[in-house]
Amino acid sequence: MISYGKQSIDQTDIDAVVEVLKSDWLTQGPAVRTFENDLQNYFGAKHTCVVSNGTAALHLAGLALGWQPGDIVLTTPLTFLATANSIVYSGATPNFVDIDVDTYTIDSNLVEEKVNDYREKGEKVKAVIGVDFAGHPCDWKALREIADKYELQLVNDNCHALGATYLNDKQYAVKYADLVIQSYHPVKHLTTGEGGAVLTNNSKLDEKVRRLRTHGMTKDNSKFSIQNPSLNEPWYYEMHEVGFNYRITDFQCALGSSQLKKLDRFVEKRRKIAKHYDNSFAIIENLKTPKVQSDIEHAYHLYPLQIDFEILSITKVEFFERMKGIGINLQVHYIPIHLQPFYQKNYGFQQGDFPTSENFYNNELSLPIYPRLTNDEQKLVVENIKQLINE
């Protein structure tokens, strides 16, 4: 069976994990800090805090930024549930902004319109979460200008775009966003099994994220509220707020550091597969391949192909099931969040609110794309899609 995504693990990864398993530290040990340093160097961040998964990273980001009931946070409806759920976790109110028709990322012009709509009602947007959908960066320059103009916090859900470049800069993410969120799930560009990180250039935000990662505890004497009754109590710690156990293990981090060394190679292989798909589908009128802006290098976590099912003799469900029957598992990214019952019931969203995202969803299927996808497997995907299109 050909999956839409899959991890790429080799012997060097296995050796790195086994080395930690044989050591004294399985968690809260040196491999965690090593992975954080490796990520900082690659992505150009001053601070990196690795956590148990990308959802935990999003949750901690909202808490570190102080989101609370009454705050309004904007994001795209075309993302995984965790992006919007992280807003709800904090008690803030989520709202959505439709996507750009070409990049599938949040439309910066519509962001400013919505911010001003709230201002006219005497309300203020607190923050914006942009999602680098499928591996194509948002228009971060425009979003940063909007954030500065209206005093907004800016978060980059960067989970899809590890290894992408924006304005010819691979380290763009922390230069525009206050906090950057990453995920290391097996279908992402690099994996720790489950895992994630919060990257930032802001030391105060990093300090809060780290504290919340481990139950809200601190062992820093300078942060104590109660004076340590004896300076000879090295075990002493304090808890100043409710935190969580969002820690990640050392053996996961060892895998992450090993995987990070191969990230450029992984992304390059994804780009080659995407180019093959682009060339294969270029002249088929009722197919739309992903567009890439001239100042962008796409990371291709996903290859979202849009198919105009209205003019075909086959429905999206039939297409999906036929491909599965052949042994090719496609996927759909994503059901727009405003169509989920929870968000409709609790926030009043309804079908038709974000038509560009809905149209994308109606037509989108994600094709297999991962470094271990062979040429023969790519050929099989292309041939069967063409066959179904031409029936």
Tab-separated table of C-alpha atoms in Angstrom:
chain	number	residue	atom	x	y	z
A	1	MET	CA	0.000	0.000	0.000
A	2	ILE	CA	1.316	3.448	-0.965
A	3	SER	CA	0.599	5.968	1.778
A	4	TYR	CA	0.253	9.732	1.358
A	5	GLY	CA	3.090	10.195	3.880
A	6	LYS	CA	5.648	8.089	5.688
A	7	GLN	CA	8.740	8.485	7.837
A	8	SER	CA	12.255	7.806	6.537
A	9	ILE	CA	14.333	5.976	9.152
A	10	ASP	CA	17.818	4.579	8.500
A	11	GLN	CA	20.493	2.829	10.535
A	12	THR	CA	22.040	6.090	11.751
A	13	ASP	CA	18.695	7.002	13.325
A	14	ILE	CA	18.412	3.599	14.967
A	15	ASP	CA	21.978	3.804	16.279
A	16	ALA	CA	21.334	7.257	17.758
A	17	VAL	CA	18.263	6.023	19.626
A	18	VAL	CA	19.951	2.840	20.856
A	19	GLU	CA	22.893	4.855	22.191
A	20	VAL	CA	20.531	6.861	24.392
A	21	LEU	CA	18.632	3.750	25.478
A	22	LYS	CA	21.933	2.364	26.760
A	23	SER	CA	22.713	5.581	28.636
A	24	ASP	CA	21.633	6.801	32.069
A	25	TRP	CA	19.194	9.360	30.683
A	26	LEU	CA	15.899	8.423	29.042
A	27	THR	CA	14.231	11.769	29.748
A	28	GLN	CA	15.238	15.256	30.928
A	29	GLY	CA	18.814	14.487	29.921
A	30	PRO	CA	21.469	15.940	27.598
A	31	ALA	CA	19.910	14.738	24.318
A	32	VAL	CA	17.015	17.151	24.859
A	33	ARG	CA	19.277	20.183	25.040
A	34	THR	CA	21.358	18.894	22.122
A	35	PHE	CA	18.263	18.678	19.935
A	36	GLU	CA	17.188	22.156	20.997
A	37	ASN	CA	20.618	23.523	20.083
A	38	ASP	CA	20.547	21.726	16.735
A	39	LEU	CA	17.153	23.237	15.935
A	40	GLN	CA	18.320	26.698	16.993
A	41	ASN	CA	21.305	26.501	14.664
A	42	TYR	CA	19.319	25.252	11.683
A	43	PHE	CA	16.361	27.615	11.997
A	44	GLY	CA	18.248	30.624	13.339
A	45	ALA	CA	16.308	30.896	16.599
A	46	LYS	CA	17.786	32.312	19.776
A	47	HIS	CA	15.652	29.964	21.865
A	48	THR	CA	14.027	26.575	21.267
A	49	CYS	CA	11.927	24.514	23.667
A	50	VAL	CA	11.118	20.981	22.509
A	51	VAL	CA	7.883	19.418	23.731
A	52	SER	CA	5.799	16.265	23.458
A	53	ASN	CA	3.972	17.175	20.227
A	54	GLY	CA	2.944	20.046	17.983
A	55	THR	CA	-0.405	20.476	19.718
A	56	ALA	CA	1.370	20.940	23.047
A	57	ALA	CA	3.583	23.536	21.370
A	58	LEU	CA	0.530	25.445	20.135
A	59	HIS	CA	-1.090	25.267	23.566
A	60	LEU	CA	2.016	26.600	25.286
A	61	ALA	CA	2.355	29.374	22.722
A	62	GLY	CA	-1.092	30.730	23.523
A	63	LEU	CA	-0.458	30.547	27.259
A	64	ALA	CA	2.947	32.212	26.964
A	65	LEU	CA	1.378	35.045	24.977
A	66	GLY	CA	-1.262	35.496	27.663
A	67	TRP	CA	-4.375	34.622	25.681
A	68	GLN	CA	-7.454	34.599	27.883
A	69	PRO	CA	-11.253	34.900	27.737
A	70	GLY	CA	-12.268	38.004	25.820
A	71	ASP	CA	-9.275	37.900	23.480
A	72	ILE	CA	-9.813	37.354	19.750
A	73	VAL	CA	-7.326	35.274	17.780
A	74	LEU	CA	-7.495	34.893	14.003
A	75	THR	CA	-6.302	31.935	11.973
A	76	THR	CA	-7.081	30.081	8.760
A	77	PRO	CA	-9.929	27.555	8.524
A	78	LEU	CA	-7.700	25.430	6.280
A	79	THR	CA	-5.519	23.755	8.880
A	80	PHE	CA	-5.538	20.853	11.295
A	81	LEU	CA	-7.880	21.122	14.273
A	82	ALA	CA	-5.022	21.727	16.711
A	83	THR	CA	-4.349	25.226	15.382
A	84	ALA	CA	-7.802	26.500	16.286
A	85	ASN	CA	-8.169	24.263	19.333
A	86	SER	CA	-5.115	25.902	20.887
A	87	ILE	CA	-7.025	29.185	20.879
A	88	VAL	CA	-9.967	27.534	22.624
A	89	TYR	CA	-7.666	25.936	25.228
A	90	SER	CA	-6.635	29.403	26.408
A	91	GLY	CA	-10.222	30.636	26.677
A	92	ALA	CA	-9.773	33.096	23.820
A	93	THR	CA	-12.248	33.331	20.932
A	94	PRO	CA	-11.195	31.895	17.558
A	95	ASN	CA	-12.199	33.441	14.271
A	96	PHE	CA	-11.117	32.603	10.772
A	97	VAL	CA	-9.805	34.404	7.719
A	98	ASP	CA	-10.146	32.826	4.290
A	99	ILE	CA	-7.178	31.651	2.237
A	100	ASP	CA	-5.390	33.071	-0.770
A	101	VAL	CA	-6.616	31.255	-3.868
A	102	ASP	CA	-3.093	30.499	-5.122
A	103	THR	CA	-0.971	29.836	-2.019
A	104	TYR	CA	-3.713	28.296	0.168
A	105	THR	CA	-2.326	30.271	3.119
A	106	ILE	CA	-4.173	32.927	5.120
A	107	ASP	CA	-4.979	35.960	2.944
A	108	SER	CA	-3.127	38.920	4.468
A	109	ASN	CA	-5.486	41.447	2.857
A	110	LEU	CA	-8.462	39.744	4.468
A	111	VAL	CA	-6.626	39.663	7.801
A	112	GLU	CA	-6.382	43.446	7.813
A	113	GLU	CA	-10.023	43.750	6.761
A	114	LYS	CA	-11.142	41.553	9.656
A	115	VAL	CA	-8.955	43.424	12.148
A	116	ASN	CA	-10.592	46.664	11.039
A	117	ASP	CA	-14.061	45.110	11.181
A	118	TYR	CA	-13.449	44.381	14.853
A	119	ARG	CA	-12.029	47.852	15.460
A	120	GLU	CA	-15.200	49.406	14.046
A	121	LYS	CA	-17.158	47.430	16.655
A	122	GLY	CA	-14.856	48.620	19.424
A	123	GLU	CA	-13.090	45.264	19.713
A	124	LYS	CA	-9.428	44.429	19.301
A	125	VAL	CA	-7.826	41.357	17.790
A	126	LYS	CA	-5.130	39.953	20.070
A	127	ALA	CA	-3.174	37.694	17.721
A	128	VAL	CA	-2.936	36.009	14.328
A	129	ILE	CA	-1.775	32.451	13.669
A	130	GLY	CA	-0.518	31.942	10.129
A	131	VAL	CA	-0.113	28.398	8.806
A	132	ASP	CA	2.533	27.596	6.201
A	133	PHE	CA	0.065	25.287	4.481
A	134	ALA	CA	1.466	22.220	2.696
A	135	GLY	CA	4.954	23.758	2.874
A	136	HIS	CA	4.316	27.139	1.219
A	137	PRO	CA	5.117	30.031	3.594
A	138	CYS	CA	2.500	32.677	4.284
A	139	ASP	CA	3.039	36.267	3.199
A	140	TRP	CA	4.970	36.901	6.393
A	141	LYS	CA	6.264	40.318	5.460
A	142	ALA	CA	2.705	41.584	5.030
A	143	LEU	CA	1.517	39.823	8.183
A	144	ARG	CA	4.360	41.337	10.217
A	145	GLU	CA	3.493	44.803	8.922
A	146	ILE	CA	-0.144	44.279	9.915
A	147	ALA	CA	0.886	42.961	13.329
A	148	ASP	CA	3.089	45.988	13.960
A	149	LYS	CA	0.476	48.420	12.679
A	150	TYR	CA	-2.299	47.092	14.924
A	151	GLU	CA	-0.152	45.803	17.823
A	152	LEU	CA	-0.980	42.144	17.255
A	153	GLN	CA	0.895	39.050	18.342
A	154	LEU	CA	2.009	36.847	15.453
A	155	VAL	CA	2.420	33.068	15.580
A	156	ASN	CA	3.768	30.869	12.795
A	157	ASP	CA	2.325	27.356	12.662
A	158	ASN	CA	5.374	26.175	10.735
A	159	CYS	CA	4.642	22.452	10.986
A	160	HIS	CA	4.322	21.977	7.206
A	161	ALA	CA	7.293	24.059	6.112
A	162	LEU	CA	10.487	22.753	7.677
A	163	GLY	CA	13.198	23.453	5.107
A	164	ALA	CA	11.165	25.964	3.097
A	165	THR	CA	12.606	29.350	2.168
A	166	TYR	CA	10.823	32.704	2.175
A	167	LEU	CA	12.403	35.674	0.392
A	168	ASN	CA	15.433	33.412	-0.143
A	169	ASP	CA	15.792	32.852	3.606
A	170	LYS	CA	15.550	29.390	5.188
A	171	GLN	CA	15.575	30.963	8.664
A	172	TYR	CA	12.635	33.269	7.955
A	173	ALA	CA	10.181	31.936	10.525
A	174	VAL	CA	11.594	33.432	13.745
A	175	LYS	CA	12.377	36.718	11.989
A	176	TYR	CA	8.694	37.510	11.425
A	177	ALA	CA	6.714	35.661	14.109
A	178	ASP	CA	6.830	36.134	17.868
A	179	LEU	CA	6.587	32.374	18.312
A	180	VAL	CA	7.113	29.562	15.807
A	181	ILE	CA	5.497	26.143	16.209
A	182	GLN	CA	6.849	22.913	14.739
A	183	SER	CA	5.717	19.281	14.718
A	184	TYR	CA	7.803	16.132	14.284
A	185	HIS	CA	5.029	13.635	13.586
A	186	PRO	CA	6.071	10.708	11.331
A	187	VAL	CA	4.536	12.237	8.182
A	188	LYS	CA	6.389	15.533	8.676
A	189	HIS	CA	9.795	16.411	7.206
A	190	LEU	CA	11.634	14.981	10.198
A	191	THR	CA	10.279	12.852	12.987
A	192	THR	CA	10.729	12.111	16.665
A	193	GLY	CA	7.714	9.763	16.612
A	194	GLU	CA	5.626	12.377	18.350
A	195	GLY	CA	7.182	15.706	19.198
A	196	GLY	CA	7.186	19.421	18.621
A	197	ALA	CA	8.909	22.667	19.508
A	198	VAL	CA	8.380	26.340	20.219
A	199	LEU	CA	11.040	28.571	18.656
A	200	THR	CA	11.472	32.267	19.406
A	201	ASN	CA	13.913	35.147	19.624
A	202	ASN	CA	12.164	36.418	22.767
A	203	SER	CA	13.841	35.247	25.982
A	204	LYS	CA	10.843	36.034	28.215
A	205	LEU	CA	8.471	33.999	26.058
A	206	ASP	CA	10.934	31.116	25.989
A	207	GLU	CA	11.264	31.230	29.767
A	208	LYS	CA	7.503	30.960	30.210
A	209	VAL	CA	7.159	28.151	27.672
A	210	ARG	CA	9.883	26.180	29.455
A	211	ARG	CA	8.269	26.661	32.840
A	212	LEU	CA	4.838	25.616	31.588
A	213	ARG	CA	6.348	22.576	29.863
A	214	THR	CA	7.208	21.152	33.300
A	215	HIS	CA	4.261	21.771	35.629
A	216	GLY	CA	4.908	25.505	36.037
A	217	MET	CA	7.963	24.738	38.176
A	218	THR	CA	11.147	26.737	38.555
A	219	LYS	CA	14.430	25.971	40.310
A	220	ASP	CA	15.873	29.386	39.519
A	221	ASN	CA	16.675	31.127	42.826
A	222	SER	CA	16.153	34.534	41.266
A	223	LYS	CA	12.520	33.618	40.486
A	224	PHE	CA	11.544	32.345	43.936
A	225	SER	CA	8.645	34.065	45.703
A	226	ILE	CA	9.399	32.445	49.048
A	227	GLN	CA	12.942	32.768	50.260
A	228	ASN	CA	14.588	29.383	50.470
A	229	PRO	CA	14.773	28.659	54.224
A	230	SER	CA	18.214	27.230	53.703
A	231	LEU	CA	20.649	27.865	50.905
A	232	ASN	CA	21.736	24.265	51.424
A	233	GLU	CA	18.504	22.834	49.962
A	234	PRO	CA	19.452	22.138	46.337
A	235	TRP	CA	16.208	20.228	45.774
A	236	TYR	CA	14.034	23.286	46.419
A	237	TYR	CA	11.650	24.407	43.663
A	238	GLU	CA	8.546	26.557	43.368
A	239	MET	CA	5.389	26.442	41.289
A	240	HIS	CA	3.962	29.840	40.398
A	241	GLU	CA	1.275	28.773	37.925
A	242	VAL	CA	-0.404	25.636	36.660
A	243	GLY	CA	1.717	23.974	34.018
A	244	PHE	CA	1.741	20.642	32.221
A	245	ASN	CA	3.869	17.608	31.591
A	246	TYR	CA	4.654	18.375	27.963
A	247	ARG	CA	8.202	17.015	28.097
A	248	ILE	CA	9.764	14.931	25.345
A	249	THR	CA	12.154	12.019	25.949
A	250	ASP	CA	15.885	11.862	25.278
A	251	PHE	CA	15.601	8.967	22.845
A	252	GLN	CA	13.041	10.919	20.818
A	253	CYS	CA	15.387	13.893	20.758
A	254	ALA	CA	18.290	11.694	19.679
A	255	LEU	CA	16.161	10.586	16.740
A	256	GLY	CA	15.306	14.225	16.018
A	257	SER	CA	18.940	15.339	15.944
A	258	SER	CA	19.794	12.467	13.618
A	259	GLN	CA	16.862	13.263	11.342
A	260	LEU	CA	17.701	16.973	11.249
A	261	LYS	CA	21.064	16.173	9.639
A	262	LYS	CA	19.129	14.726	6.694
A	263	LEU	CA	16.438	17.410	6.456
A	264	ASP	CA	17.876	19.171	3.408
A	265	ARG	CA	18.094	15.868	1.563
A	266	PHE	CA	14.555	14.939	2.573
A	267	VAL	CA	13.152	18.256	1.351
A	268	GLU	CA	15.062	18.063	-1.925
A	269	LYS	CA	13.577	14.625	-2.601
A	270	ARG	CA	10.098	15.992	-1.909
A	271	ARG	CA	10.727	18.801	-4.400
A	272	LYS	CA	11.795	16.320	-7.061
A	273	ILE	CA	8.618	14.299	-6.545
A	274	ALA	CA	6.536	17.478	-6.702
A	275	LYS	CA	8.240	18.486	-9.944
A	276	HIS	CA	7.418	15.082	-11.403
A	277	TYR	CA	3.768	15.537	-10.469
A	278	ASP	CA	3.773	19.102	-11.822
A	279	ASN	CA	5.125	17.968	-15.175
A	280	SER	CA	2.810	14.965	-15.350
A	281	PHE	CA	-0.377	16.969	-14.749
A	282	ALA	CA	0.574	20.272	-16.393
A	283	ILE	CA	-1.548	19.956	-19.531
A	284	ILE	CA	-4.654	18.412	-17.969
A	285	GLU	CA	-7.266	21.166	-17.885
A	286	ASN	CA	-9.379	20.015	-14.956
A	287	LEU	CA	-6.404	19.566	-12.621
A	288	LYS	CA	-4.706	22.345	-10.660
A	289	THR	CA	-1.248	21.732	-9.263
A	290	PRO	CA	0.207	23.822	-6.403
A	291	LYS	CA	1.539	27.220	-7.411
A	292	VAL	CA	4.800	28.451	-5.935
A	293	GLN	CA	5.656	32.136	-5.753
A	294	SER	CA	8.957	33.248	-7.259
A	295	ASP	CA	10.561	34.176	-3.924
A	296	ILE	CA	9.545	30.887	-2.276
A	297	GLU	CA	11.064	27.421	-2.097
A	298	HIS	CA	8.221	25.084	-1.196
A	299	ALA	CA	8.902	22.343	1.369
A	300	TYR	CA	6.092	20.031	0.116
A	301	HIS	CA	4.920	18.439	3.307
A	302	LEU	CA	1.840	17.878	1.156
A	303	TYR	CA	1.143	17.821	-2.544
A	304	PRO	CA	-2.446	19.122	-2.748
A	305	LEU	CA	-3.913	18.388	-6.167
A	306	GLN	CA	-7.192	20.097	-7.016
A	307	ILE	CA	-9.544	18.181	-9.285
A	308	ASP	CA	-12.656	19.718	-10.807
A	309	PHE	CA	-15.055	16.931	-9.926
A	310	GLU	CA	-18.064	18.878	-11.201
A	311	ILE	CA	-17.089	18.182	-14.803
A	312	LEU	CA	-15.989	14.589	-14.254
A	313	SER	CA	-18.091	11.445	-14.280
A	314	ILE	CA	-16.627	10.395	-10.921
A	315	THR	CA	-17.171	11.891	-7.472
A	316	LYS	CA	-14.433	12.724	-4.985
A	317	VAL	CA	-15.453	9.811	-2.761
A	318	GLU	CA	-15.445	7.396	-5.698
A	319	PHE	CA	-12.050	8.696	-6.832
A	320	PHE	CA	-10.626	8.296	-3.325
A	321	GLU	CA	-11.985	4.760	-2.946
A	322	ARG	CA	-10.896	3.664	-6.430
A	323	MET	CA	-7.338	4.793	-5.732
A	324	LYS	CA	-7.418	3.011	-2.371
A	325	GLY	CA	-8.579	-0.156	-4.100
A	326	ILE	CA	-5.552	0.051	-6.372
A	327	GLY	CA	-3.304	0.297	-3.328
A	328	ILE	CA	-2.794	4.076	-3.230
A	329	ASN	CA	-3.910	5.892	-0.095
A	330	LEU	CA	-4.658	9.520	-0.826
A	331	GLN	CA	-5.651	11.968	1.915
A	332	VAL	CA	-7.667	15.176	2.265
A	333	HIS	CA	-6.211	18.317	3.892
A	334	TYR	CA	-8.406	19.580	5.427
A	335	ILE	CA	-12.074	19.719	6.269
A	336	PRO	CA	-12.305	23.483	6.977
A	337	ILE	CA	-12.526	23.935	10.720
A	338	HIS	CA	-15.556	26.224	10.601
A	339	LEU	CA	-17.553	23.267	9.244
A	340	GLN	CA	-16.907	21.199	12.371
A	341	PRO	CA	-19.963	20.817	14.656
A	342	PHE	CA	-18.094	22.124	17.711
A	343	TYR	CA	-17.179	25.397	16.022
A	344	GLN	CA	-20.614	25.837	14.472
A	345	LYS	CA	-22.407	25.191	17.769
A	346	ASN	CA	-20.134	27.282	19.976
A	347	TYR	CA	-19.099	30.123	17.660
A	348	GLY	CA	-21.886	30.359	15.093
A	349	PHE	CA	-19.927	29.480	11.965
A	350	GLN	CA	-21.785	27.989	9.041
A	351	GLN	CA	-21.234	26.660	5.563
A	352	GLY	CA	-20.497	29.451	3.112
A	353	ASP	CA	-18.579	31.632	5.570
A	354	PHE	CA	-15.210	30.991	3.912
A	355	PRO	CA	-15.909	30.042	0.287
A	356	THR	CA	-12.328	29.822	-0.969
A	357	SER	CA	-11.408	27.297	1.713
A	358	GLU	CA	-14.606	25.350	1.093
A	359	ASN	CA	-14.010	25.230	-2.651
A	360	PHE	CA	-10.456	24.056	-2.070
A	361	TYR	CA	-11.704	21.308	0.237
A	362	ASN	CA	-14.326	20.168	-2.264
A	363	ASN	CA	-11.671	19.666	-4.938
A	364	GLU	CA	-8.520	18.707	-3.006
A	365	LEU	CA	-6.776	15.364	-2.706
A	366	SER	CA	-3.277	15.002	-1.252
A	367	LEU	CA	-0.991	12.771	-3.302
A	368	PRO	CA	1.710	10.519	-1.844
A	369	ILE	CA	4.908	12.472	-1.204
A	370	TYR	CA	7.761	11.373	1.038
A	371	PRO	CA	11.485	10.692	0.497
A	372	ARG	CA	11.175	6.900	0.200
A	373	LEU	CA	8.520	7.082	-2.535
A	374	THR	CA	10.116	5.293	-5.488
A	375	ASN	CA	10.010	6.317	-9.142
A	376	ASP	CA	7.847	3.292	-9.926
A	377	GLU	CA	5.406	4.247	-7.169
A	378	GLN	CA	5.235	7.816	-8.455
A	379	LYS	CA	4.547	6.486	-11.932
A	380	LEU	CA	1.761	4.274	-10.587
A	381	VAL	CA	0.139	7.256	-8.842
A	382	VAL	CA	0.264	9.405	-11.981
A	383	GLU	CA	-0.977	6.698	-14.344
A	384	ASN	CA	-3.969	5.808	-12.201
A	385	ILE	CA	-4.980	9.427	-11.644
A	386	LYS	CA	-4.869	10.063	-15.383
A	387	GLN	CA	-6.882	6.924	-16.038
A	388	LEU	CA	-9.627	7.933	-13.606
A	389	ILE	CA	-9.696	11.485	-14.950
A	390	ASN	CA	-10.176	10.243	-18.511
A	391	GLU	CA	-12.949	7.750	-17.799
